[in-house]
GROMACS .gro file of C-alpha atoms in nm:
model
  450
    1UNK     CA    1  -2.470   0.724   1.145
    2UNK     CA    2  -2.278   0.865   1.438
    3UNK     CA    3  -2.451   0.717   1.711
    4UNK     CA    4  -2.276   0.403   1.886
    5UNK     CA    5  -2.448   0.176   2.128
    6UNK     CA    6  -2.182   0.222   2.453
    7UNK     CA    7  -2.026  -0.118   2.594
    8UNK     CA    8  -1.794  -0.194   2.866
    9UNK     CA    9  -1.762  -0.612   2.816
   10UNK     CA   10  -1.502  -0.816   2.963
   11UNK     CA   11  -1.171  -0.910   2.812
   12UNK     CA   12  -1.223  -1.109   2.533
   13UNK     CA   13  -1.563  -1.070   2.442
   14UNK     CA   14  -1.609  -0.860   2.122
   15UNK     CA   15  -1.749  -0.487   2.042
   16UNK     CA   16  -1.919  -0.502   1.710
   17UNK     CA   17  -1.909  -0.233   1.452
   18UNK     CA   18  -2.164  -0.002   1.548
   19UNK     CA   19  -2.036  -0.038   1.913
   20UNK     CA   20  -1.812   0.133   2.106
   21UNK     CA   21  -1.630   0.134   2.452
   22UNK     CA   22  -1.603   0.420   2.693
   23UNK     CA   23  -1.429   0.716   2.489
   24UNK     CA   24  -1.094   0.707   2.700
   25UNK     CA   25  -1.061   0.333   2.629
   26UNK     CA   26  -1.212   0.430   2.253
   27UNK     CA   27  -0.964   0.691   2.220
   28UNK     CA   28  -0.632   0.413   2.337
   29UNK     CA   29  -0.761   0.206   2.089
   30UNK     CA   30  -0.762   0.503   1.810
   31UNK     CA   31  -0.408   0.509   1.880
   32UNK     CA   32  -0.319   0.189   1.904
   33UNK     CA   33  -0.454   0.174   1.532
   34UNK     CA   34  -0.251   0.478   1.398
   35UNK     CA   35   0.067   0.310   1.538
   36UNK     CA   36  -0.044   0.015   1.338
   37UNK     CA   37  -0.116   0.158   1.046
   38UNK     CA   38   0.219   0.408   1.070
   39UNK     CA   39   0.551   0.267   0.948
   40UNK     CA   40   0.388   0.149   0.611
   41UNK     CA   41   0.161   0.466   0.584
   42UNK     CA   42   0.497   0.734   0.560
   43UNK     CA   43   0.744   0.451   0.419
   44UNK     CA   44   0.556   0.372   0.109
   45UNK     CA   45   0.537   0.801  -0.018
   46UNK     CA   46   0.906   0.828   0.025
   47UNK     CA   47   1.010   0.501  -0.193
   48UNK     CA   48   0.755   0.687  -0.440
   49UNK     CA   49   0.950   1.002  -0.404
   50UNK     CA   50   0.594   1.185  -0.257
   51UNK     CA   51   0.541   1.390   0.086
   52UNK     CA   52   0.503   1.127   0.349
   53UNK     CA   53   0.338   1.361   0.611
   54UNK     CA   54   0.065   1.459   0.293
   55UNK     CA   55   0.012   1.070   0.287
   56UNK     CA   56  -0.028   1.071   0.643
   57UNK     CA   57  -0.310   1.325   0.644
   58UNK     CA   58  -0.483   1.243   0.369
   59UNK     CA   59  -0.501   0.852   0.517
   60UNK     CA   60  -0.700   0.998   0.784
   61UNK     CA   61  -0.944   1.210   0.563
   62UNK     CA   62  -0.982   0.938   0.323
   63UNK     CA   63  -1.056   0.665   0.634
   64UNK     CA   64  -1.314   0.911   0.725
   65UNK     CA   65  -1.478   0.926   0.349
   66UNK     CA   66  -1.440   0.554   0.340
   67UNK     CA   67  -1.609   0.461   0.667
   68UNK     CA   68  -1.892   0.731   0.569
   69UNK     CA   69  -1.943   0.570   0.229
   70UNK     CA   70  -1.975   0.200   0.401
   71UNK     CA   71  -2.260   0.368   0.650
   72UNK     CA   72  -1.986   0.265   0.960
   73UNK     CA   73  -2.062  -0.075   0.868
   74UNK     CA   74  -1.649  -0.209   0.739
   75UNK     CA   75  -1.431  -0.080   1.029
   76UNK     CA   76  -1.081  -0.024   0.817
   77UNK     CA   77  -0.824   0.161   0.777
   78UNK     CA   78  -0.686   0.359   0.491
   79UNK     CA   79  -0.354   0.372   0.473
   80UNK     CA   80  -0.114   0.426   0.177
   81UNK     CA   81  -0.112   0.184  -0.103
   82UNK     CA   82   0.201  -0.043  -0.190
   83UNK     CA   83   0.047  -0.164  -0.497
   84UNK     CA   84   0.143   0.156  -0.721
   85UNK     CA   85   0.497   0.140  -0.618
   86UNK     CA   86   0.607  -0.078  -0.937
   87UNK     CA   87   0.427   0.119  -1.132
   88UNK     CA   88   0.611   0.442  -0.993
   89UNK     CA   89   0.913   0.330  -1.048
   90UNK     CA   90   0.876   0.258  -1.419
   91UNK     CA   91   0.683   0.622  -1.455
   92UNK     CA   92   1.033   0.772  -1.293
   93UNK     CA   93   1.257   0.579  -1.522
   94UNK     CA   94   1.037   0.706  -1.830
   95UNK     CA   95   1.130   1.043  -1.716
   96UNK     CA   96   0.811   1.124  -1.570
   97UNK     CA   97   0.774   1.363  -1.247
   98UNK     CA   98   0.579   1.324  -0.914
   99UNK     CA   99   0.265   1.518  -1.137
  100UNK     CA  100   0.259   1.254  -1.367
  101UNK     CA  101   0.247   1.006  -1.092
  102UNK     CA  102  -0.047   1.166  -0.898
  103UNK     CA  103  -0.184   1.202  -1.226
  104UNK     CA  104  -0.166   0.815  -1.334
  105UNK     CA  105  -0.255   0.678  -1.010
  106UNK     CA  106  -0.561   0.930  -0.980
  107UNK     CA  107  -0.678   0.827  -1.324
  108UNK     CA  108  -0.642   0.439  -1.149
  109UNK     CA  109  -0.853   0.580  -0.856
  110UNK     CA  110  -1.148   0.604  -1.080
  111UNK     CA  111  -1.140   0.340  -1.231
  112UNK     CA  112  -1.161   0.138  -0.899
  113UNK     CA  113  -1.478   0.354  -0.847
  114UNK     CA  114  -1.651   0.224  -1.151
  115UNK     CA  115  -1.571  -0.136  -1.012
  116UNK     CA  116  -1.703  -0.093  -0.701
  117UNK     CA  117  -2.019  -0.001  -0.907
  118UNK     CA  118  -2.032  -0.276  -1.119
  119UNK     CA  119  -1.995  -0.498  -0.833
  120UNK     CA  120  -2.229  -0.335  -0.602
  121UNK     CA  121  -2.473  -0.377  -0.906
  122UNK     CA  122  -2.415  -0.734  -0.982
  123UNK     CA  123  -2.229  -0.882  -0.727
  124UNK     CA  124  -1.858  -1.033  -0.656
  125UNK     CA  125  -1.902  -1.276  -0.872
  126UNK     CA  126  -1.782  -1.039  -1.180
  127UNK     CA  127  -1.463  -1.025  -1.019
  128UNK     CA  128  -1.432  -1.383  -0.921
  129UNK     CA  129  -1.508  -1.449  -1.312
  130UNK     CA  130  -1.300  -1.196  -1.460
  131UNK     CA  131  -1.031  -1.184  -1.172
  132UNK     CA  132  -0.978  -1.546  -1.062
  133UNK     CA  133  -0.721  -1.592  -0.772
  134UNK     CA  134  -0.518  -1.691  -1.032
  135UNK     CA  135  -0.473  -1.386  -1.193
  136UNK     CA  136  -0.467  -1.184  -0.916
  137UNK     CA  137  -0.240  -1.350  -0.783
  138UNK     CA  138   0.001  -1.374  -1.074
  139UNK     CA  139  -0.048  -1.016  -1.069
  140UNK     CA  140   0.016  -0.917  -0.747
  141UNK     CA  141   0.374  -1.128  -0.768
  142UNK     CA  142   0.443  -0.954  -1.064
  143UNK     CA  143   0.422  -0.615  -0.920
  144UNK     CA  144   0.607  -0.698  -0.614
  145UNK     CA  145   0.917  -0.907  -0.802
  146UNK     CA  146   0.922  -0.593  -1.042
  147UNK     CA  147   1.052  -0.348  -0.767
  148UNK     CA  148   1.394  -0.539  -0.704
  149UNK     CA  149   1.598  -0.355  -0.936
  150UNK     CA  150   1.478  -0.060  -0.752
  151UNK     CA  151   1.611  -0.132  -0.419
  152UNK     CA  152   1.954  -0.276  -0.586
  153UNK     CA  153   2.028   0.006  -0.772
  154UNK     CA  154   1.852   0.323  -0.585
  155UNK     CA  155   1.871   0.257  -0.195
  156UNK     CA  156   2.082  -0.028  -0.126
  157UNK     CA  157   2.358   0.118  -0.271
  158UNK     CA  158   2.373   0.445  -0.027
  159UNK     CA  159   2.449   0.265   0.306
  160UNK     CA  160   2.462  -0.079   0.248
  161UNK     CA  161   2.571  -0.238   0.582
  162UNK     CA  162   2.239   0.019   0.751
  163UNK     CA  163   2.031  -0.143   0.532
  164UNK     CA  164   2.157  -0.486   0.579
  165UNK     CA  165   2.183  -0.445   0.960
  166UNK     CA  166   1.794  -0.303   0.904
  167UNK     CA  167   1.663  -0.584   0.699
  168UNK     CA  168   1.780  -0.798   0.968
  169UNK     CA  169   1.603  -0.617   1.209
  170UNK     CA  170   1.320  -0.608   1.074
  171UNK     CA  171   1.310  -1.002   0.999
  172UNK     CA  172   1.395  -1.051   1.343
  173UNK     CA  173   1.151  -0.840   1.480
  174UNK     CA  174   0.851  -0.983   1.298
  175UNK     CA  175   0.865  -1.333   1.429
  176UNK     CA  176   1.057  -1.314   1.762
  177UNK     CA  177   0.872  -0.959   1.883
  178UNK     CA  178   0.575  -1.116   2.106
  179UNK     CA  179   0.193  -0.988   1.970
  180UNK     CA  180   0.157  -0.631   1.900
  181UNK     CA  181   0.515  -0.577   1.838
  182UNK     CA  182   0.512  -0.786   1.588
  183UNK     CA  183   0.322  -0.624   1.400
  184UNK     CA  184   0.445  -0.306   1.388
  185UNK     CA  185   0.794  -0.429   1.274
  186UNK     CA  186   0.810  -0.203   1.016
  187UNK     CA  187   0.783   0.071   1.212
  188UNK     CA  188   1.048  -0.080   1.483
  189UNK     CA  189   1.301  -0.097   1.227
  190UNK     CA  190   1.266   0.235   1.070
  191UNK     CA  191   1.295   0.391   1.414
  192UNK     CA  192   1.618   0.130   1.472
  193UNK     CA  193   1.802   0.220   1.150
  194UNK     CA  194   1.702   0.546   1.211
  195UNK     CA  195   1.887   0.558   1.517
  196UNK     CA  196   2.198   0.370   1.412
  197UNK     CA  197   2.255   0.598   1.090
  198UNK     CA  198   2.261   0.902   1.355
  199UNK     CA  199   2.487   0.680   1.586
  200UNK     CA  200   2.732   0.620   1.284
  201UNK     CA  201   2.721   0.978   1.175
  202UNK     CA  202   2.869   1.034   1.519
  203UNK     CA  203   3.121   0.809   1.536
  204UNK     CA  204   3.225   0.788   1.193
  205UNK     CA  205   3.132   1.083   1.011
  206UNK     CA  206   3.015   1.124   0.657
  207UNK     CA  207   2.966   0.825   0.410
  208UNK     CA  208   3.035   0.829   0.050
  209UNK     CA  209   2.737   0.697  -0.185
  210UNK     CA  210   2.552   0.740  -0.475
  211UNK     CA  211   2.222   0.960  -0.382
  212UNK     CA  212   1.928   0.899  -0.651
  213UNK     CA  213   1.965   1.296  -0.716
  214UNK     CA  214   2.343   1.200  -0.924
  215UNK     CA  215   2.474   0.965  -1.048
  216UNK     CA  216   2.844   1.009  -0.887
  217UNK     CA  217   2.917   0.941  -0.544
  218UNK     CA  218   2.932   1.243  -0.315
  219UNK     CA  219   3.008   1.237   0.087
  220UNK     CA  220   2.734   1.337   0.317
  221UNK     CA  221   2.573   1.286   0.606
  222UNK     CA  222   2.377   0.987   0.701
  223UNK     CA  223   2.081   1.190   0.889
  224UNK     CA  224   2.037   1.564   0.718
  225UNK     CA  225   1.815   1.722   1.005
  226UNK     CA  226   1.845   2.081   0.844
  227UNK     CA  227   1.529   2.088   0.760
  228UNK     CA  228   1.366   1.993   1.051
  229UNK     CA  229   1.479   2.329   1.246
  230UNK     CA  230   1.297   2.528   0.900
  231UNK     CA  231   1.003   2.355   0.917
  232UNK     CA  232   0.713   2.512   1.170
  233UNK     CA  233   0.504   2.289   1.421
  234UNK     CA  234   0.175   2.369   1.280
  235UNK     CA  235   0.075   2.453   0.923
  236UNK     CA  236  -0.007   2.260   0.621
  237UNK     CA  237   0.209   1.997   0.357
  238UNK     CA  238   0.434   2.239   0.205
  239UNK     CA  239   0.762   2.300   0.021
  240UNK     CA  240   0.893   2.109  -0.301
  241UNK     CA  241   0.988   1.716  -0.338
  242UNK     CA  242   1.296   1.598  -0.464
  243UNK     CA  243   1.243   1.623  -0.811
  244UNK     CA  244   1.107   1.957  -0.762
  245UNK     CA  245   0.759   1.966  -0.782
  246UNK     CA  246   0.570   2.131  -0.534
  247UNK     CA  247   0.444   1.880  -0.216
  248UNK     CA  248   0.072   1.964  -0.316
  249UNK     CA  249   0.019   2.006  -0.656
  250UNK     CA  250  -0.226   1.932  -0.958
  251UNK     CA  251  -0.168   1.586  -1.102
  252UNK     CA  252  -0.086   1.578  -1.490
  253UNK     CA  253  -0.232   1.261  -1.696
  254UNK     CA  254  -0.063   1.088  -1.980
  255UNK     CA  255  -0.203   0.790  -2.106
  256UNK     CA  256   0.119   0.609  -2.083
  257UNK     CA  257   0.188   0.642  -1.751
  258UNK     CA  258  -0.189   0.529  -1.674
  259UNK     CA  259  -0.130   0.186  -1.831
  260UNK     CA  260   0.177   0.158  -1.603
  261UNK     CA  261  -0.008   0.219  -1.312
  262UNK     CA  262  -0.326   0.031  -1.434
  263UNK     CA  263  -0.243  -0.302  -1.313
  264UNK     CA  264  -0.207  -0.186  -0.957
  265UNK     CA  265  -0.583  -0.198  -0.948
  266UNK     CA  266  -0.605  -0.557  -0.982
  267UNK     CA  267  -0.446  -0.564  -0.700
  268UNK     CA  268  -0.624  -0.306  -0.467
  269UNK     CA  269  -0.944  -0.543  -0.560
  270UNK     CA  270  -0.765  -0.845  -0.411
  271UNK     CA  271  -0.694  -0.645  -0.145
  272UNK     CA  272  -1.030  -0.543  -0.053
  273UNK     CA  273  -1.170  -0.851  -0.159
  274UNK     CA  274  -0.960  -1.019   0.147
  275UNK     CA  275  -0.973  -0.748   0.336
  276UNK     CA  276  -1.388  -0.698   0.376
  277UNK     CA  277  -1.372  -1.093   0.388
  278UNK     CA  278  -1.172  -1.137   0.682
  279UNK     CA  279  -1.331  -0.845   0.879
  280UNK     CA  280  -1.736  -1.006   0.791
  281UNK     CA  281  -1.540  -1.358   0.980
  282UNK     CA  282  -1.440  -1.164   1.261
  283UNK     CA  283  -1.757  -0.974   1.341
  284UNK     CA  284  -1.955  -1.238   1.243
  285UNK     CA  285  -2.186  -1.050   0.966
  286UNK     CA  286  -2.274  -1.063   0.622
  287UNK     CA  287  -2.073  -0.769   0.435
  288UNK     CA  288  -2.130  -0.910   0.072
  289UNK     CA  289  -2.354  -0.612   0.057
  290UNK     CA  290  -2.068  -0.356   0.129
  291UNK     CA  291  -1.807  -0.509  -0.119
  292UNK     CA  292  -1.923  -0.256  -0.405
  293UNK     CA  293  -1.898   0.013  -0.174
  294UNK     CA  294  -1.575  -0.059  -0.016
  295UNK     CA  295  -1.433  -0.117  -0.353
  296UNK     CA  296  -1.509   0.213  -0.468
  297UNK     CA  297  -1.516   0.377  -0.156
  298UNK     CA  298  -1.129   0.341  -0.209
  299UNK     CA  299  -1.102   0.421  -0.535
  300UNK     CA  300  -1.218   0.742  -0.439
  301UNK     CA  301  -1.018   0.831  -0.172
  302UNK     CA  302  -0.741   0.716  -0.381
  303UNK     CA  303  -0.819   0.991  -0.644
  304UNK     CA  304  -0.925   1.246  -0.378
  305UNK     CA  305  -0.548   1.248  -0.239
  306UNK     CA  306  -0.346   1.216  -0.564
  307UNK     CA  307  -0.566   1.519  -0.671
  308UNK     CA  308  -0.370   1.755  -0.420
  309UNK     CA  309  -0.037   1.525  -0.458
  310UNK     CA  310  -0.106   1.240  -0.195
  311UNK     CA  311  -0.041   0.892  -0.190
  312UNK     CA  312  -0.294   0.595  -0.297
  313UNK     CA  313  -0.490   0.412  -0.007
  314UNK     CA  314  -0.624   0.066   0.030
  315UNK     CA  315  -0.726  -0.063   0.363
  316UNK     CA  316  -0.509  -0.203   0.616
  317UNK     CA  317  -0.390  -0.571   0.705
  318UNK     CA  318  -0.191  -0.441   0.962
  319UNK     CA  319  -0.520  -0.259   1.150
  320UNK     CA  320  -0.745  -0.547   1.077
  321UNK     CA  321  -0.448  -0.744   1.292
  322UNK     CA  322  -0.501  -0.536   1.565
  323UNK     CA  323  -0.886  -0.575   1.557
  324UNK     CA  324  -0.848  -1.006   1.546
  325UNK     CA  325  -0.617  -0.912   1.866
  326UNK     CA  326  -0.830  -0.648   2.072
  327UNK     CA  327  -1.214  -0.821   1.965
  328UNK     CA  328  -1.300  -0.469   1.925
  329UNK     CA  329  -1.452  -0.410   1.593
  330UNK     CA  330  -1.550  -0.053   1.650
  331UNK     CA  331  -1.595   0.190   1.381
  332UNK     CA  332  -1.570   0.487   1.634
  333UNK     CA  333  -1.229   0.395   1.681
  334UNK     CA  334  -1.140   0.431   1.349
  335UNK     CA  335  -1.249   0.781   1.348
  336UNK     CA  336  -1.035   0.858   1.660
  337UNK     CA  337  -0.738   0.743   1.490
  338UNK     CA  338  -0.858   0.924   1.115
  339UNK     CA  339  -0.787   1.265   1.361
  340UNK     CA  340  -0.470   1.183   1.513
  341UNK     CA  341  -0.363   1.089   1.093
  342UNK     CA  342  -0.482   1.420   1.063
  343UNK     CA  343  -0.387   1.579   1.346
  344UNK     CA  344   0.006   1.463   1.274
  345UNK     CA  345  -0.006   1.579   0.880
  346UNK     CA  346  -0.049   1.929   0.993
  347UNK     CA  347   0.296   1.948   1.198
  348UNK     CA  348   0.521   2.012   0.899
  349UNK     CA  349   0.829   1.968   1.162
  350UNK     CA  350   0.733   1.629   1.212
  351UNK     CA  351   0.696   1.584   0.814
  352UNK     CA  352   1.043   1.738   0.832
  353UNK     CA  353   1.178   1.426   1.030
  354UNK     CA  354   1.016   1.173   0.868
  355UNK     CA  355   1.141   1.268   0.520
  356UNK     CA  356   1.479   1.280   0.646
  357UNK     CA  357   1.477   0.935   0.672
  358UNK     CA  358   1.823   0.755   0.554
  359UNK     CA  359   1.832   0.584   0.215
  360UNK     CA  360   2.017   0.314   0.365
  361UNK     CA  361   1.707   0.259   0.613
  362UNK     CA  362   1.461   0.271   0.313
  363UNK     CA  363   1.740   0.031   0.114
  364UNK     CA  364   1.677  -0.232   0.439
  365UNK     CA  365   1.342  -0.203   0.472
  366UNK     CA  366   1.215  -0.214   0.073
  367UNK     CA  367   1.422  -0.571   0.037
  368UNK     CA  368   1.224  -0.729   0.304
  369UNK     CA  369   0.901  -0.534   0.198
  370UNK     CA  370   0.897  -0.555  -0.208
  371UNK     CA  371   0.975  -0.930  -0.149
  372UNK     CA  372   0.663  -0.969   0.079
  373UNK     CA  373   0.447  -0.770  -0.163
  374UNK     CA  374   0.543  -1.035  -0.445
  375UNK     CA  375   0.511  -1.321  -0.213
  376UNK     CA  376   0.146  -1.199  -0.137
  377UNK     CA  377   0.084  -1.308  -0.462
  378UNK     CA  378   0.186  -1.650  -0.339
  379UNK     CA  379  -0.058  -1.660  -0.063
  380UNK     CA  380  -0.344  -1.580  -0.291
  381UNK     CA  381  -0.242  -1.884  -0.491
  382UNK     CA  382  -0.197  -2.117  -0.174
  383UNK     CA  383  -0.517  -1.961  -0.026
  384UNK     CA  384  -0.719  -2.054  -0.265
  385UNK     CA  385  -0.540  -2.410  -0.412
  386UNK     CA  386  -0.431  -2.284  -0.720
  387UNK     CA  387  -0.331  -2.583  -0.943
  388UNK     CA  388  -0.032  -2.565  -1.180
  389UNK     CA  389  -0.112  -2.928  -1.307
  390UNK     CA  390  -0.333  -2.780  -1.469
  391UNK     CA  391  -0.198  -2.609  -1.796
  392UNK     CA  392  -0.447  -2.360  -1.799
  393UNK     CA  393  -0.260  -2.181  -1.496
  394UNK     CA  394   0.104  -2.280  -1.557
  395UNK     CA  395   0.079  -2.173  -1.943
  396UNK     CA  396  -0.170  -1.898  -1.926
  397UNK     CA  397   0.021  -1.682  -1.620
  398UNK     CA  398   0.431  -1.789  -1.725
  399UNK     CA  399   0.457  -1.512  -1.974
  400UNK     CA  400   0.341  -1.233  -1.845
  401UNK     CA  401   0.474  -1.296  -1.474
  402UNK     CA  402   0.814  -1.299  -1.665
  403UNK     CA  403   0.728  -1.010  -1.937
  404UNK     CA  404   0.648  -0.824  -1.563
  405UNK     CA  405   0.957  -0.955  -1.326
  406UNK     CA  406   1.209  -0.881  -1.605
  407UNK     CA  407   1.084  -0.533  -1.706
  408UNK     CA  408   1.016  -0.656  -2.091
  409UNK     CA  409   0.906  -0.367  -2.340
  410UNK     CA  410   0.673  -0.394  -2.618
  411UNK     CA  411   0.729  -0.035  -2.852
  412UNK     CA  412   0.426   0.026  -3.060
  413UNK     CA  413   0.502   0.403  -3.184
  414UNK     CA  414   0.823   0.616  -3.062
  415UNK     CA  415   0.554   0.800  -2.825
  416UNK     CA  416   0.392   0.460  -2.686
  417UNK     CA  417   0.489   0.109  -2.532
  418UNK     CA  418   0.390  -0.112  -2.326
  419UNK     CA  419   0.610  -0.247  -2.037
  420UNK     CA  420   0.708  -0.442  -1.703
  421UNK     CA  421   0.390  -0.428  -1.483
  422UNK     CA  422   0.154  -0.300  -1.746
  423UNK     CA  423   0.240  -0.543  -2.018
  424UNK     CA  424   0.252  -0.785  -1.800
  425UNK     CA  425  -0.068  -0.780  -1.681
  426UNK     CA  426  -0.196  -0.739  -1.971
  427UNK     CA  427  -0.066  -1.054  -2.118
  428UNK     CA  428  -0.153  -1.243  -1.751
  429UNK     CA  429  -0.533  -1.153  -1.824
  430UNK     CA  430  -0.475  -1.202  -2.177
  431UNK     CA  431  -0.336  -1.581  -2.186
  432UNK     CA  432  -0.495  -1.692  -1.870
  433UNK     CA  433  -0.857  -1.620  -2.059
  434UNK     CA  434  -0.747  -1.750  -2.390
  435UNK     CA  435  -0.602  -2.058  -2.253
  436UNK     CA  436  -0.906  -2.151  -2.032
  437UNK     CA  437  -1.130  -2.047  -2.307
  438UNK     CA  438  -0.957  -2.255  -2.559
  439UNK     CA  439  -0.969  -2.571  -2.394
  440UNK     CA  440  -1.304  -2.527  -2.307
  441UNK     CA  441  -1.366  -2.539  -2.651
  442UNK     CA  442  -1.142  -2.823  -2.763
  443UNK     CA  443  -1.280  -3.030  -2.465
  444UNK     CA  444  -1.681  -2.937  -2.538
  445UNK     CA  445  -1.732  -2.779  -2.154
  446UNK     CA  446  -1.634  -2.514  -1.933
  447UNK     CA  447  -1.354  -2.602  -1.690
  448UNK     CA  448  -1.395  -2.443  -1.364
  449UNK     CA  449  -0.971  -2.305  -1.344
  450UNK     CA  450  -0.948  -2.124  -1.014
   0.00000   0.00000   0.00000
């Protein structure tokens, strides 16, 4: 398992999985991948109101447990999960607190463990009958499109030229930044509107916003470093989130807070789905045989780190990027950068910082970032040719893409409804089946729908 088969090749030339390069070139490449892997790994637990340097940690342990339960065969990256975000948001408008959240999305964990099973049992082509790009997709847009009420009413609202000056930013930076920059855009911009709210502090002094704690305006600073000078260098996740509940802390489970959260699985599979795809074309072998286990090999790291309060995983776009770029493919590195992860959870001072970050920088960043997550679901539809002449797509996905953008509630009982993201998806799976199914019966075949 931990044995690699040491290669120096020349630029260019690739390093497969259960290869590695020199350690001091292994160990620059670890690093390269936890800058990669970074800005969306802390931003992602602050926009959900959780610990971002808990997040950070756990993405390390949970890389580790992942590339263990693959047998170092799917070099990835576990990082923390945008696809519960939507579903965070409505559990925090319902009244619920961050133990409700770590409670729903561990519940969500497990389930993705019992579909890796299924489909390490009997194969991707469950999902691909069940799931259909279509309704992943459809999903996945859903989800994204869901979140913009909560960057227009939560962190626009508390700096709004920061976070249009850091929107811009970061649009700039992702397509003029040349290769590797690029990439970690996200992570540019943070640091740049960072910066400028400290600048602005300086020069201007206080601003007066709404903060998500009241709902009247109040003046304060732009940075609040206070608590970095509390916080010690070493030592564990500690202290209480904003809504008071301690940083680690048992999850609590109500089933309607599940169902909001539910849907986010769909979109974890898509993600792995792509995501173990993409890295068997790059190293040039057949991982059909790992799908099952990368599938729930997430799902459990997922519930592993909402059990103590963390943040959901999936694996990393941004860390397969770096692998296309570097032809290095090495599961060794991934272990390297699992212990700096680690390494950098356990300086609460530098948790301190991060969680200081301004709401205007989160307000400039979530535009550009909620908009991509919906407009992944796009890609998934052009990816795979998705045709809305057919009325099996357009018909069967309208509703429930607009039931989900537009936050629509179906009340059941005064204790449960169904809304938003989980009802949805529920009627996205719901129509999209009954509509292929039903003219499959009218017409006396099965039509293949995408």
């Amino acid at each position: 398992m931990f044995t690699w088969d040491v290669v120096d090749p020349a630029p260019g030339e690739a390093v497969g999985p259960r290869q590695r390069l020199p350690w001091g070139k292994t160990i620059g490449l670890g690093a390269q991948h936890v800058v990669a892997m970074f800005g969306a790994t802390f931003v992602f637990p602050l926009v959900m109101g959780l610990d971002a340097n808990l997040a950070i940690m756990f993405s390390g342990i949970c890389t580790v447990l992942f590339l263990l339960i693959c047998a170092n065969r799917v070099p990835s990256y576990l990082g923390t999960s945008a696809a519960f975000v939507g579903g965070v948001a409505a559990i925090r408008l319902q009244g619920g607190d961050s133990a409700d959240v770590t409670g729903a999305i561990m519940v969500a964990g497990l389930v993705l463990v019992v579909v890796g099973v299924l489909v390490h049992v009997a194969g991707t082509g469950l999902i691909s009958r069940v799931l259909p790009p279509a309704v992943t997709g459809a999903v996945v847009m859903l989800i994204g499109f869901n979140l913009a009420p909560v960057v227009a009413q939560t962190y626009w609202p508390q700096d709004q030229w920061v976070a249009l000056l850091t929107a811009t930013f970061l649009v700039a930076g992702a397509v003029l930044l040349p290769g590797f920059w690029s990439r970690i855009a996200v992570f540019l911009s943070l640091v740049f509107g960072y910066l400028l709210s400290w600048a602005l502090d300086g020069v201007l002094g206080p601003i007066t916003s709404v903060l998500p704690t009241g709902p009247d305006p109040v003046e304060h600073d732009r940075v609040d470093l206070s608590a970095v000078g509390r916080a010690d260098w070493i030592g564990l996740p500690s202290g209480t989130l904003a809504d008071g509940v301690p940083v680690v802390h048992a999850p609590s489970i109500e089933l309607t807070f599940v169902l909001l959260v539910l849907p986010g699985v769909v979109a974890l599979i898509a993600e792995n789905l792509g995501h173990v795809k993409a890295v068997a074309d790059m190293t040039g072998e057949d991982l059909d045989p790992y799908m099952g286990r990368a599938i729930g090999a997430d799902g459990l790291a997922t519930a592993l780190a909402s059990a103590f309060g963390g943040s959901p995983t999936t694996t990393y776009a941004e860390n397969i990027g770096v692998m296309s770029a570097t032809r290095v493919y090495s599961t060794a590195a991934y272990y390297v950068a699992a212990a700096v992860a680690i390494l950098l959870g356990l300086c609460p001072k530098f948790g301190a910082i991060v969680n200081a970050t301004p709401g205007g920088v989160l307000g400039g960043i979530t535009v550009v970032l909620y908009g991509m997550i919906g407009l992944v679901g796009a890609k998934i539809w052009v990816e795979n040719r998705v045709d809305f002449g057919d009325p099996v797509n357009l018909v069967g996905l309208a509703a429930g893409i607009i039931v989900g953008v537009g936050n629509v509630t179906l009340v059941i009982t005064d204790q449960f409804q169904l809304s938003g993201i989980a009802f949805g998806t529920l009627l996205v799976v719901v129509y999209f089946h009954l509509a292929r199914t039903g003219r499959s019966s009218t017409s006396g075949e099965v039509t293949r729908a995408p």
